[in-house]
Short mmCIF file of C-alpha atoms in Angstrom, two decimals:
data_model
loop_
_atom_site.label_atom_id
_atom_site.label_comp_id
_atom_site.label_asym_id
_atom_site.label_seq_id
_atom_site.Cartn_x
_atom_site.Cartn_y
_atom_site.Cartn_z
CA MET A 219 -0.11 80.41 111.78
CA SER A 220 -0.57 83.92 113.09
CA GLY A 221 1.42 85.31 116.01
CA HIS A 222 -1.76 85.57 118.04
CA VAL A 223 -2.33 81.84 117.93
CA GLU A 224 1.33 81.02 118.60
CA SER A 225 1.39 83.14 121.75
CA THR A 226 -1.74 81.60 123.18
CA SER A 227 -1.19 79.29 126.14
CA ALA A 228 -2.32 75.68 126.07
CA VAL A 229 -5.12 76.47 128.50
CA GLU A 230 -6.48 79.22 126.22
CA ARG A 231 -6.23 77.22 123.03
CA ARG A 232 -9.49 75.98 121.61
CA VAL A 233 -9.62 73.26 118.98
CA LEU A 234 -12.78 73.02 116.86
CA GLY A 235 -13.38 69.94 114.75
CA VAL A 236 -16.17 69.87 112.15
CA ASP A 237 -17.08 66.75 110.18
CA GLY A 238 -19.81 67.14 107.56
CA GLY A 239 -21.38 64.37 105.53
CA GLY A 240 -24.50 63.55 103.61
CA THR A 241 -26.64 62.97 106.69
CA LYS A 242 -25.38 65.36 109.35
CA THR A 243 -22.57 67.63 110.46
CA GLU A 244 -20.97 66.99 113.84
CA TRP A 245 -18.73 69.43 115.68
CA ALA A 246 -16.68 69.32 118.86
CA LEU A 247 -14.82 72.09 120.69
CA LEU A 248 -11.85 70.92 122.78
CA SER A 249 -9.46 72.74 125.06
CA GLY A 250 -5.74 72.94 124.28
CA ASP A 251 -5.08 69.89 126.44
CA GLY A 252 -7.81 67.88 124.69
CA ALA A 253 -10.62 68.21 127.25
CA HIS A 254 -14.14 68.26 125.85
CA ILE A 255 -15.81 71.68 126.16
CA LYS A 256 -18.96 71.36 124.07
CA SER A 257 -20.22 69.71 120.93
CA GLY A 258 -23.28 69.46 118.76
CA MET A 259 -24.88 68.51 115.49
CA LEU A 260 -25.97 70.50 112.44
CA PRO A 261 -27.55 69.66 109.08
CA ALA A 262 -25.77 67.73 106.35
CA ALA A 263 -22.97 69.52 104.50
CA ASN A 264 -21.60 68.32 101.18
CA LEU A 265 -19.30 70.94 99.69
CA ARG A 266 -20.44 70.16 96.15
CA LEU A 267 -24.14 70.34 97.05
CA THR A 268 -24.16 73.21 99.56
CA THR A 269 -23.91 76.89 98.62
CA ASP A 270 -21.41 79.27 100.16
CA GLU A 271 -24.26 81.19 101.77
CA ALA A 272 -25.63 78.05 103.43
CA LEU A 273 -22.16 77.13 104.69
CA ARG A 274 -21.65 80.64 106.05
CA ARG A 275 -24.91 80.40 107.96
CA MET A 276 -23.86 77.04 109.34
CA PHE A 277 -20.40 78.25 110.35
CA ASP A 278 -21.90 81.30 112.07
CA VAL A 279 -23.69 78.93 114.46
CA LEU A 280 -20.41 77.27 115.47
CA PRO A 281 -18.20 78.53 118.32
CA GLY A 282 -16.16 81.51 117.23
CA GLU A 283 -13.46 81.34 119.91
CA ALA A 284 -11.45 78.51 118.32
CA THR A 285 -7.71 79.00 117.76
CA HIS A 286 -7.35 75.79 115.72
CA VAL A 287 -10.13 74.82 113.32
CA GLY A 288 -10.46 71.65 111.26
CA VAL A 289 -13.38 71.53 108.81
CA PHE A 290 -13.71 68.36 106.75
CA LEU A 291 -16.72 68.01 104.46
CA ALA A 292 -18.00 65.48 101.99
CA GLY A 293 -17.42 66.63 98.42
CA CYS A 294 -14.15 68.41 99.21
CA ALA A 295 -12.12 66.49 96.65
CA ASN A 296 -9.47 68.72 95.05
CA GLU A 297 -7.33 71.79 95.56
CA ALA A 298 -10.04 74.16 94.27
CA ASP A 299 -12.51 72.68 96.75
CA ARG A 300 -10.03 73.05 99.60
CA ALA A 301 -9.28 76.66 98.63
CA ARG A 302 -12.99 77.48 98.60
CA LEU A 303 -13.55 75.84 101.99
CA ARG A 304 -10.49 77.55 103.46
CA ARG A 305 -11.77 80.98 102.37
CA LEU A 306 -15.08 80.33 104.09
CA CYS A 307 -13.32 79.20 107.26
CA GLU A 308 -10.92 82.15 107.32
CA ARG A 309 -13.89 84.50 107.10
CA ARG A 310 -15.49 82.90 110.16
CA TRP A 311 -12.32 82.29 112.19
CA PRO A 312 -9.80 85.01 111.25
CA GLY A 313 -6.44 84.43 112.89
CA ALA A 314 -7.10 80.77 113.66
CA GLN A 315 -4.99 77.98 112.24
CA ILE A 316 -7.19 76.30 109.62
CA ALA A 317 -7.12 72.72 108.35
CA VAL A 318 -9.59 71.66 105.64
CA GLY A 319 -10.30 68.57 103.59
CA SER A 320 -12.80 65.80 102.97
CA ASP A 321 -14.76 63.76 105.49
CA ARG A 322 -12.70 60.85 104.20
CA ALA A 323 -9.66 62.36 105.94
CA SER A 324 -11.46 63.13 109.19
CA GLY A 325 -13.03 59.67 109.20
CA PHE A 326 -9.61 58.06 108.88
CA ALA A 327 -8.19 60.31 111.60
CA THR A 328 -11.08 59.42 113.90
CA ALA A 329 -10.42 55.72 113.43
CA PHE A 330 -6.63 55.69 113.52
CA ALA A 331 -5.15 59.10 114.43
CA ALA A 332 -1.47 58.51 113.53
CA ARG A 333 -1.68 54.70 113.28
CA ASP A 334 -1.68 52.63 110.11
CA GLY A 335 -4.79 50.81 108.94
CA ILE A 336 -7.73 50.83 106.56
CA ALA A 337 -10.89 52.89 107.12
CA VAL A 338 -14.07 51.87 105.32
CA ILE A 339 -16.80 54.51 105.18
CA ALA A 340 -20.38 53.56 104.38
CA GLY A 341 -22.77 56.42 104.98
CA THR A 342 -24.55 58.49 102.37
CA GLY A 343 -21.63 57.61 100.10
CA SER A 344 -18.77 55.17 100.52
CA ALA A 345 -14.99 55.11 100.35
CA VAL A 346 -12.00 53.04 101.45
CA THR A 347 -8.76 54.67 102.61
CA GLY A 348 -5.61 52.89 103.77
CA ARG A 349 -2.31 54.10 105.16
CA ARG A 350 1.02 52.47 105.83
CA GLY A 351 3.69 54.91 106.91
CA ASP A 352 3.81 57.69 104.34
CA ARG A 353 1.89 55.70 101.73
CA ILE A 354 -1.85 56.26 101.26
CA GLU A 355 -4.07 54.21 98.97
CA LYS A 356 -7.74 54.77 98.17
CA ALA A 357 -10.65 53.03 96.48
CA GLY A 358 -14.18 54.20 95.77
CA GLY A 359 -15.55 57.57 96.74
CA TRP A 360 -16.13 58.79 93.18
CA GLY A 361 -19.53 60.34 93.88
CA GLN A 362 -23.08 59.12 93.44
CA LEU A 363 -23.01 58.91 89.64
CA LEU A 364 -19.72 57.09 89.11
CA GLY A 365 -19.10 55.38 92.43
CA ASP A 366 -20.25 55.30 96.06
CA LYS A 367 -21.15 51.63 95.68
CA GLY A 368 -22.25 50.17 98.98
CA GLY A 369 -23.29 53.55 100.35
CA GLY A 370 -26.77 54.67 101.37
CA TYR A 371 -27.48 56.57 98.17
CA ASN A 372 -26.53 53.62 95.98
CA LEU A 373 -28.68 51.19 97.98
CA ALA A 374 -31.65 53.59 97.95
CA VAL A 375 -31.44 54.09 94.18
CA GLN A 376 -31.50 50.32 93.71
CA ALA A 377 -34.68 50.17 95.80
CA LEU A 378 -36.32 52.98 93.81
CA ARG A 379 -35.49 51.33 90.51
CA ARG A 380 -36.78 47.99 91.78
CA VAL A 381 -40.21 49.31 92.79
CA LEU A 382 -40.67 51.04 89.44
CA SER A 383 -39.58 48.03 87.40
CA ASP A 384 -41.87 45.78 89.46
CA TYR A 385 -44.75 48.13 88.73
CA ASP A 386 -43.92 48.19 85.02
CA ILE A 387 -43.92 44.39 84.90
CA ASP A 388 -47.03 43.47 86.88
CA GLN A 389 -48.72 46.80 87.76
CA ARG A 390 -48.39 45.96 91.44
CA VAL A 391 -47.51 48.27 94.31
CA GLY A 392 -45.72 45.82 96.59
CA GLU A 393 -44.60 46.00 100.19
CA LEU A 394 -41.28 47.66 99.29
CA SER A 395 -43.11 50.33 97.29
CA GLN A 396 -45.50 50.96 100.15
CA SER A 397 -42.62 51.28 102.63
CA ILE A 398 -40.94 53.91 100.47
CA LEU A 399 -44.17 55.84 99.94
CA ARG A 400 -44.85 55.82 103.68
CA ARG A 401 -41.33 57.01 104.44
CA LEU A 402 -41.80 59.96 102.08
CA CYS A 403 -45.43 60.65 103.05
CA LEU A 404 -46.52 60.09 99.44
CA ASN A 405 -49.66 58.40 98.16
CA LYS A 406 -48.84 56.93 94.75
CA LEU A 407 -45.92 55.97 92.53
CA GLU A 408 -46.51 58.96 90.27
CA ASP A 409 -45.74 61.15 93.28
CA LEU A 410 -42.57 59.14 93.88
CA VAL A 411 -41.35 59.80 90.34
CA ALA A 412 -41.96 63.52 90.76
CA TRP A 413 -40.13 63.49 94.10
CA ALA A 414 -37.14 61.58 92.72
CA SER A 415 -36.74 64.02 89.82
CA THR A 416 -35.90 66.86 92.21
CA ALA A 417 -34.56 65.03 95.30
CA ASP A 418 -30.92 65.63 96.17
CA LYS A 419 -28.38 62.97 97.08
CA MET A 420 -28.92 63.33 100.80
CA SER A 421 -32.70 62.99 100.55
CA VAL A 422 -32.41 59.85 98.45
CA ALA A 423 -29.85 58.30 100.80
CA MET A 424 -32.27 58.68 103.70
CA LEU A 425 -34.29 55.85 102.14
CA ALA A 426 -31.47 53.37 102.81
CA PRO A 427 -33.10 52.06 106.04
CA VAL A 428 -36.01 50.85 103.89
CA VAL A 429 -33.57 48.52 102.11
CA PHE A 430 -32.42 46.97 105.39
CA GLU A 431 -35.98 46.63 106.66
CA ALA A 432 -37.06 44.93 103.43
CA ALA A 433 -34.08 42.57 103.56
CA LYS A 434 -35.02 41.54 107.10
CA ARG A 435 -38.50 40.71 105.84
CA GLY A 436 -36.97 38.43 103.21
CA HIS A 437 -37.04 40.68 100.13
CA LYS A 438 -34.60 38.83 97.86
CA GLU A 439 -33.60 41.78 95.69
CA MET A 440 -32.87 44.04 98.65
CA LEU A 441 -30.90 41.30 100.40
CA SER A 442 -28.95 40.90 97.16
CA ALA A 443 -28.33 44.66 97.09
CA MET A 444 -26.94 44.50 100.63
CA HIS A 445 -24.67 41.60 99.71
CA GLY A 446 -23.51 43.44 96.61
CA GLY A 447 -22.67 46.59 98.56
CA ALA A 448 -20.80 44.69 101.27
CA GLN A 449 -18.96 42.62 98.68
CA ILE A 450 -17.68 45.58 96.67
CA LEU A 451 -16.53 47.37 99.84
CA ALA A 452 -14.69 44.19 100.87
CA ALA A 453 -13.11 44.00 97.41
CA PHE A 454 -12.00 47.64 97.68
CA THR A 455 -10.49 46.86 101.09
CA GLY A 456 -8.61 43.89 99.70
CA SER A 457 -7.24 45.96 96.83
CA VAL A 458 -6.05 48.74 99.15
CA ALA A 459 -4.45 46.20 101.49
CA LYS A 460 -2.66 44.53 98.58
CA ARG A 461 -1.25 47.82 97.32
CA LEU A 462 -0.04 48.66 100.83
CA GLU A 463 1.30 45.11 101.31
CA LEU A 464 -0.79 44.61 104.46
CA ASP A 465 -1.60 40.95 105.07
CA ALA A 466 -3.35 41.44 108.42
CA PRO A 467 -4.53 45.06 108.48
CA GLU A 468 -6.55 46.73 111.20
CA VAL A 469 -9.83 47.70 109.54
CA GLN A 470 -12.20 50.25 111.05
CA LEU A 471 -15.77 50.55 109.76
CA THR A 472 -17.26 54.04 109.95
CA GLY A 473 -20.45 55.70 108.77
CA GLY A 474 -24.12 55.36 109.56
CA LEU A 475 -24.75 52.14 107.62
CA PHE A 476 -22.21 50.22 109.69
CA VAL A 477 -23.08 51.93 112.98
CA HIS A 478 -26.88 51.64 112.73
CA HIS A 479 -27.16 48.41 110.74
CA PRO A 480 -24.84 45.81 112.29
CA GLU A 481 -26.03 43.20 109.81
CA TYR A 482 -24.30 45.20 107.08
CA GLY A 483 -21.01 45.02 108.94
CA GLU A 484 -21.48 41.28 109.39
CA LEU A 485 -22.01 40.82 105.64
CA TYR A 486 -18.92 42.92 104.97
CA GLN A 487 -16.81 40.79 107.32
CA GLU A 488 -18.16 37.64 105.70
CA HIS A 489 -16.98 38.80 102.29
CA LEU A 490 -13.70 40.26 103.59
CA GLY A 491 -12.89 36.98 105.32
CA LYS A 492 -12.60 35.34 101.91
CA ILE A 493 -10.06 37.95 100.80
CA LEU A 494 -8.19 38.93 103.98
CA PRO A 495 -8.82 36.21 106.58
CA ALA A 496 -6.29 37.74 108.99
CA ALA A 497 -7.82 41.24 108.95
CA ARG A 498 -8.95 42.64 112.32
CA VAL A 499 -12.28 44.40 111.84
CA THR A 500 -14.03 46.69 114.33
CA VAL A 501 -16.75 49.33 114.08
CA CYS A 502 -15.66 52.88 114.92
CA ARG A 503 -18.50 54.71 116.69
CA SER A 504 -16.61 57.90 117.58
CA SER A 505 -17.69 61.19 116.10
CA GLY A 506 -15.89 62.28 112.95
CA ALA A 507 -15.57 65.69 114.59
CA LEU A 508 -12.84 64.22 116.80
CA GLY A 509 -10.80 63.24 113.77
CA ALA A 510 -11.28 66.74 112.38
CA ALA A 511 -10.08 68.18 115.69
CA TRP A 512 -7.09 65.85 115.70
CA LEU A 513 -6.08 67.03 112.23
CA ALA A 514 -6.44 70.65 113.34
CA ALA A 515 -4.41 70.08 116.53
CA ARG A 516 -1.44 68.23 115.07
CA ASP A 517 0.94 71.08 115.88
CA LEU A 518 -0.11 71.07 119.54
CA PRO A 519 1.56 68.89 122.21
CA ASP A 520 1.05 65.18 121.73
CA ALA A 521 -1.36 64.93 124.66
CA ALA A 522 -3.72 67.43 123.09
CA ALA A 523 -3.67 65.79 119.70
CA ALA A 524 -4.16 62.34 121.18
CA SER A 525 -7.06 63.51 123.32
CA ALA A 526 -8.73 65.03 120.28
CA ALA A 527 -8.82 61.62 118.66
CA GLU A 528 -9.66 59.57 121.74
CA GLU A 529 -11.97 61.67 123.91
CA PRO A 530 -15.59 60.67 123.16
CA ALA A 531 -17.67 63.52 121.81
CA ALA A 532 -20.98 64.08 123.55
CA VAL A 533 -22.91 65.26 120.50
CA SER A 534 -26.15 65.10 122.41
CA THR A 535 -27.26 65.00 126.02
CA GLN A 536 -29.85 62.43 127.04
CA ARG A 537 -31.86 63.10 130.15
CA THR A 538 -32.93 60.23 132.32
CA LEU A 539 -36.59 59.63 133.09
CA PRO A 540 -36.26 60.82 136.73
CA GLU A 541 -34.78 64.11 135.49
CA LEU A 542 -37.65 64.57 133.05
CA ALA A 543 -40.19 63.84 135.76
CA VAL A 544 -39.11 66.89 137.76
CA ALA A 545 -39.04 69.21 134.74
CA THR A 546 -41.15 72.35 135.06
CA THR A 547 -43.25 71.34 132.06
CA GLU A 548 -44.36 68.19 133.90
CA GLN A 549 -45.60 69.99 137.03
CA ARG A 550 -49.01 71.43 137.83
CA ASN A 551 -49.33 75.19 137.63
CA PRO A 552 -50.07 76.29 141.22
CA ARG A 553 -51.94 79.36 139.96
CA SER A 554 -54.56 77.23 138.22
CA THR A 555 -55.34 74.72 140.99
CA ARG A 556 -58.62 76.53 141.88
CA LEU A 557 -60.08 76.98 138.41
CA ASP A 558 -63.47 75.66 139.52
CA LYS A 559 -63.63 78.30 142.28
CA LEU A 560 -62.84 81.33 140.11
CA SER A 561 -65.38 83.70 138.61
CA ASN A 562 -65.43 84.32 134.88
CA GLY A 563 -63.66 87.62 135.36
CA GLU A 564 -60.98 85.99 137.50
CA LEU A 565 -60.50 83.30 134.87
CA VAL A 566 -59.92 85.93 132.18
CA ASP A 567 -57.51 87.80 134.46
CA LEU A 568 -55.62 84.54 135.09
CA PHE A 569 -55.34 83.82 131.35
CA VAL A 570 -54.05 87.35 130.68
CA THR A 571 -51.50 87.05 133.48
CA GLU A 572 -50.29 83.67 132.20
CA GLU A 573 -49.85 85.08 128.71
CA GLU A 574 -47.65 87.84 130.11
CA LEU A 575 -45.57 85.24 131.97
CA VAL A 576 -45.20 83.31 128.72
CA ARG A 577 -43.94 86.47 127.01
CA GLN A 578 -41.38 86.98 129.77
CA ALA A 579 -40.24 83.36 129.58
CA LEU A 580 -39.83 83.56 125.81
CA ALA A 581 -37.84 86.79 126.12
CA ALA A 582 -35.53 85.15 128.66
CA ALA A 583 -34.93 82.25 126.28
CA ARG A 584 -34.41 84.45 123.22
CA GLU A 585 -30.85 83.35 122.45
CA HIS A 586 -31.76 79.67 122.66
CA LEU A 587 -34.75 80.25 120.38
CA VAL A 588 -32.62 82.10 117.84
CA ALA A 589 -30.11 79.23 117.84
CA ALA A 590 -32.91 76.72 117.30
CA VAL A 591 -34.36 78.75 114.43
CA ASP A 592 -30.89 79.05 112.87
CA VAL A 593 -30.48 75.27 112.96
CA ALA A 594 -33.95 74.72 111.49
CA SER A 595 -33.35 77.33 108.79
CA ALA A 596 -30.00 75.81 107.80
CA THR A 597 -31.56 72.35 107.75
CA LEU A 598 -34.40 73.36 105.45
CA SER A 599 -32.05 75.35 103.20
CA ASN A 600 -29.94 72.22 102.73
CA GLY A 601 -32.93 70.07 101.76
CA GLY A 602 -33.47 68.70 105.26
CA ARG A 603 -36.61 68.20 107.28
CA LEU A 604 -38.23 69.80 110.32
CA PHE A 605 -39.96 67.51 112.80
CA TYR A 606 -42.33 68.54 115.55
CA ILE A 607 -42.21 65.82 118.21
CA GLY A 608 -44.46 65.98 121.23
CA ALA A 609 -47.11 64.48 123.45
CA GLY A 610 -50.53 65.62 124.55
CA THR A 611 -51.68 69.08 123.51
CA SER A 612 -48.16 70.14 122.52
CA GLY A 613 -47.83 67.17 120.19
CA ARG A 614 -51.24 67.81 118.64
CA LEU A 615 -50.37 71.45 118.00
CA GLY A 616 -47.17 70.34 116.28
CA VAL A 617 -49.09 67.96 114.01
CA LEU A 618 -51.64 70.71 113.28
CA ASP A 619 -48.96 73.23 112.35
CA ALA A 620 -47.14 70.69 110.14
CA SER A 621 -50.36 69.86 108.30
CA GLU A 622 -51.09 73.55 107.66
CA ILE A 623 -47.70 74.39 106.13
CA PRO A 624 -48.08 72.64 102.71
CA PRO A 625 -51.37 74.33 101.74
CA THR A 626 -50.29 77.66 103.22
CA PHE A 627 -46.78 77.91 101.78
CA GLY A 628 -46.85 75.39 98.93
CA THR A 629 -44.14 73.18 100.44
CA PRO A 630 -43.95 69.39 99.94
CA PRO A 631 -45.64 67.43 102.75
CA TYR A 632 -42.44 65.73 103.85
CA MET A 633 -40.56 69.00 104.54
CA VAL A 634 -42.25 69.64 107.91
CA GLN A 635 -43.74 66.69 109.75
CA GLY A 636 -45.45 66.18 113.08
CA ILE A 637 -44.72 63.14 115.23
CA MET A 638 -47.24 62.45 117.96
CA ALA A 639 -46.50 60.27 120.97
CA GLY A 640 -48.88 57.33 120.75
CA GLY A 641 -49.28 57.61 116.99
CA PRO A 642 -52.35 58.66 114.98
CA THR A 643 -54.78 57.21 117.52
CA ALA A 644 -53.53 59.72 120.11
CA LEU A 645 -54.62 62.64 117.94
#
C-alpha cells in the first residue's frame, strides 16, 4: 500500500466495493469507519465477456476518491484474470489499495464476512463455496458451457431447447414459446433462432423468469428444470459440507434466483434437507458490493471492516407517493394558466420563452445528464437494454422514440423499448 494511503486518517479513508455479475454491477462507497456514503448500480460486468474499454468506461463512472478499492467480477477465475483486472483498477484509482477477484469471493464475504459457512450463488450462473477456518472448498461455477447448473443461464437454455423441440415434434407454438417471444419482442420462432445465435450469456439468462412463470402455470418440463437445478445445487452443498466436515453448516443463499424467486429457495431446502437435515439455511439479500468493500477494508480497524459487511447498501432510493405528488413535474405551470385569454402572438411568445427556460434547466442539469448517458452507453455496449418508462405525453414520446430506433439505426427491437403506464391501451 502506498504511503499516501497509510497516512490517511480513518475519517478520510474511503472504501469502494464493486460487485459485478451477469445481471448487474453494484457499488458502495463507505467511509473509513464503515458509514455508508453513496451507492449505485451499473450494467452487468463479466470479466470474460466485457472488453477492457467497456470496463474502463464503467470504472470512470465510479467514485474516484476511494483509498481502498475492492472490485470482484464474474469471470475473474485465475491469476491472469486478476492481473488484468488489477491493471484496470490501478489505472482508475492510482495510489489506492486494490483488492480484486471473482464475484464468488465477494458473495461469500457478503454472506459471512470472517465467519465459516457455505454460500450458494444462483444468479446468471451458479457456484457453491464453503469455508471452515483456513480451508476453502468449492463446487460448480465452471461457466455456462461446462457448469453453472441451477443458474439462470442454464434454466433459460433448457426453456429455449424445449420450445424448439416441441415445435419440431408437433409444429405447435405453445404457451412457453409465446412467453419467450413476448419477452424478447419477437414474432416467430425463426426470429428466436436468429436471436439465440448471437445472444450473449447475460441476455439468455434474462429469460430465466419465464421458466418460473411457466412452472407456476403447471408446465411440467419447466417445473422439472427447477427441481433439477435446486437438486444439483443441494448436492454441491452436501459435497462441500462433507469435505469441510460440517454436519450442521450455516448456508446462505445469494443471487437473483433465490432473492426474486422464493419458490426456488424452497425447492433447494427441500432437496438439501435430505442430505444435510441439520443445515441452517437463510437467504442473503445484502448487496454484493458490501462483501467487496469488506475484502478491500480488511486492513482497516475491525469496526470499519465489520460495518462494510453489515451496513445495508442503499443501491436505489425510492420516493414515497406524497413526495412524488409535490414534484415540480406534477404541478401546473403558472405561466400557462390563461392560455384561453392569450392572443396568437402571446401564445407564440410564451412557447418561445418556455423553450428558453427548458434550455436553461437542461444546462443546469448537465452533469446528471452526462452521468445518465454514460450509464446508458455502458449498458448498451455490454449487450444491455435501454427502457423508456413514463406516463402521459412523456410516456408516449418514449414509446415513439423506441419504435423509431430500429428502422433508423438498424438495431434489434429489444435493444431500446418503451414502457407506457397503463399499457398499450393508454397509447
